[in-house]
Amino acid sequence: MAVKVAFMQLSSCWGCHQSLLNLHLGLLPVLPELDIVYWPAVVDFKMSSLEARPKGDVDVGFCEGCIRTEHDEHLAKLMREKCKLIISYGTCATYGSVKGLANQWKKEELLQRKFQQCESLGEPNDMVNKRDPELTPIADIVKPIDRVIKVDAYLPGCPPRKENILGAVAFLIKKNPTTMKKDTNVCATCKATPCILEKGKLCWGAITAGGCSLMCPNDNLTSCVGCYGTTNKIDKAKADKVKAMLNAKKASAEDANLIAQFILLYAGLPPQGSLYLVGDPLRKLALGAKMEFTDDVMGASLKALANNPNYKFANGNVCATCDRNGNMNKKMTQIKRYYEGPVYDTEQCFINQGYICMGPITQAGCGAQCPNNGNTYCYGCYGPVFGVTEQGARGISTIASLADVNIDEIKSKILDPVGLFYRFTLAASEINKKVDDKKGGEKKK
Ligand code: SF4
Ligand code: SF4
Ligand code: SF4
Ligand code: SF4
């Protein structure tokens, strides 16, 4: 059965929807699997058609844009009511994006600047007072959508790279392999001699559904890492052995990688860098969140990674996929800005050339599009690296630790530090949350 999908546009530029359309023919394989029930930006659906649907009728809702008006808040809540799963789609929805920079001023000041003082208006006018009273009221501050509704997954990017969107859609519509047999397990047809467990190596065939034609363990070397998911017929003796092995000693780096691979595949989690699921146990572990471990193989696998220094959560920064030659131990002896002239060196790291690149503090996922393909430094649109909430503060401290430049020169080159370092994430920053909390905002995570 096709997956029912709704796309919502809140305060945004429509670029995230455009990025989806940019998939062009790439959309063809997934379109038959989708039943698009609401997408006013592309198809003539009325809001009443979404309102008329029963609660939870839609499988997945993609919300693009931030909360800037009361109507945005209403639409976000409507999506939450109608959709089983909500994806925060793009940087506006996830962090507030550039629109969040407006939070530095009161809304009255913004309206005055825009409609009364802006140089391009020509003559001063009285548009603020002539605003149609039927227009939706503007909210006090810009908020990411998770300040208003509970979000299940995040797909950042301004806009998200089309490959990330396709990866997310493919993850959401994934279907069990037709050969999957839940009434048996991988061990039942395994030809490994001896069983890989006997050699002291982990293997999860005992708890994995059968029907796989690849049968990795048949080469006597490669463990089954649970791609087919849960079986209804566990091989109890072997499962107990795996559990005992996991509980016996601290997993080595090699085992920790294997265990993480098993958890990812068996639990059907999305690959890192495409879609960030709230409640993803691997992310929770990496953040040191308090977790309860079940008394089964999955619980023992997670426990084996908890507080284990051999386990490194793989979620890099933009630099990890950047092709430029960089040396992060090299001091910045000058600060350069774009307006000073073209960047002639297309191979050297921007930071090493004196430009402020947000790559080191921005989470991976875009494939370093700007430095690799655009001869442009990273502006940070995918949000902070994993485990960091304040992308701006981290950016300032990174540059401060690298710069061997007179402070007055730095100040003369960075005229708008908030706009530079918090360009995309001011509305999601801790400072902003405190302001919102004072105004009665609600965090729904
Ligand atoms: S995240 Fe970027 S591309 Fe998407 S709506 Fe916001 S501003 Fe536009
Ligand atoms: S535990 Fe692994 S190697 Fe052993 S029988 Fe099962 S699938 Fe084969
Ligand atoms: S150019 Fe930017 S993204 Fe690339 S390595 Fe240097 S700092 Fe990182
Ligand atoms: S390089 Fe930086 S600014 Fe460019 S798309 Fe990637 S995260 Fe966004």
XYZ file of N, CA and C in Angstrom, residues 64 76 92-93 97 105 116 122 127 143 169 175 209 220 222 251 279 301 303 313 327 368 389-390 398 417 433:
81
model
N 7.962 22.239 6.033
C 9.006 23.188 5.632
C 8.674 24.547 6.241
N 1.134 24.020 11.748
C 2.033 23.005 12.313
C 1.230 22.063 13.212
N 14.994 25.999 8.001
C 14.010 26.915 8.605
C 13.210 26.169 9.674
N 12.713 24.987 9.312
C 11.893 24.221 10.254
C 12.734 23.723 11.423
N 16.659 29.077 10.644
C 17.423 29.576 9.500
C 17.628 31.096 9.556
N 15.576 41.626 17.210
C 14.788 42.855 17.358
C 13.344 42.530 17.742
N 8.459 51.345 7.098
C 8.494 52.797 7.228
C 9.866 53.399 6.928
N 11.440 54.598 -0.817
C 11.320 55.963 -1.347
C 10.771 56.859 -0.267
N 2.573 52.118 6.027
C 2.071 50.763 5.751
C 1.815 49.956 7.023
N 10.371 30.773 15.557
C 10.711 29.534 16.270
C 10.873 28.386 15.285
N 13.157 9.676 1.922
C 11.909 9.108 1.377
C 12.059 7.592 1.235
N 10.312 -1.255 2.335
C 9.438 -2.409 2.518
C 10.308 -3.615 2.848
N 15.400 -12.603 10.992
C 14.470 -13.340 10.130
C 15.224 -14.004 8.981
N 32.154 -18.381 6.237
C 32.843 -18.748 7.491
C 33.550 -17.569 8.154
N 32.172 -13.841 7.721
C 31.391 -12.608 7.842
C 30.155 -12.819 8.711
N 33.593 -4.341 24.645
C 33.785 -4.596 23.212
C 34.991 -3.832 22.686
N 15.031 9.775 19.156
C 14.901 8.456 19.788
C 15.821 7.423 19.174
N 23.444 -5.574 23.256
C 24.250 -4.907 22.219
C 24.395 -3.421 22.540
N 24.038 -2.050 25.483
C 24.811 -1.915 26.726
C 26.313 -2.028 26.439
N 30.943 7.265 17.687
C 29.734 7.541 16.912
C 30.123 8.251 15.617
N 44.928 22.268 6.850
C 45.733 21.929 8.021
C 45.188 22.739 9.189
N 29.811 18.536 1.552
C 30.642 19.756 1.423
C 30.388 20.446 0.088
N 25.015 22.452 20.800
C 23.767 23.187 20.558
C 24.063 24.585 20.032
N 25.165 25.181 20.512
C 25.472 26.555 20.123
C 26.473 26.578 18.978
N 36.227 28.478 17.857
C 37.122 27.804 16.898
C 38.006 28.828 16.188
N 28.845 39.672 13.769
C 29.193 38.320 14.245
C 27.978 37.405 14.408
N 15.970 30.229 23.324
C 14.994 29.400 24.036
C 14.603 30.064 25.341
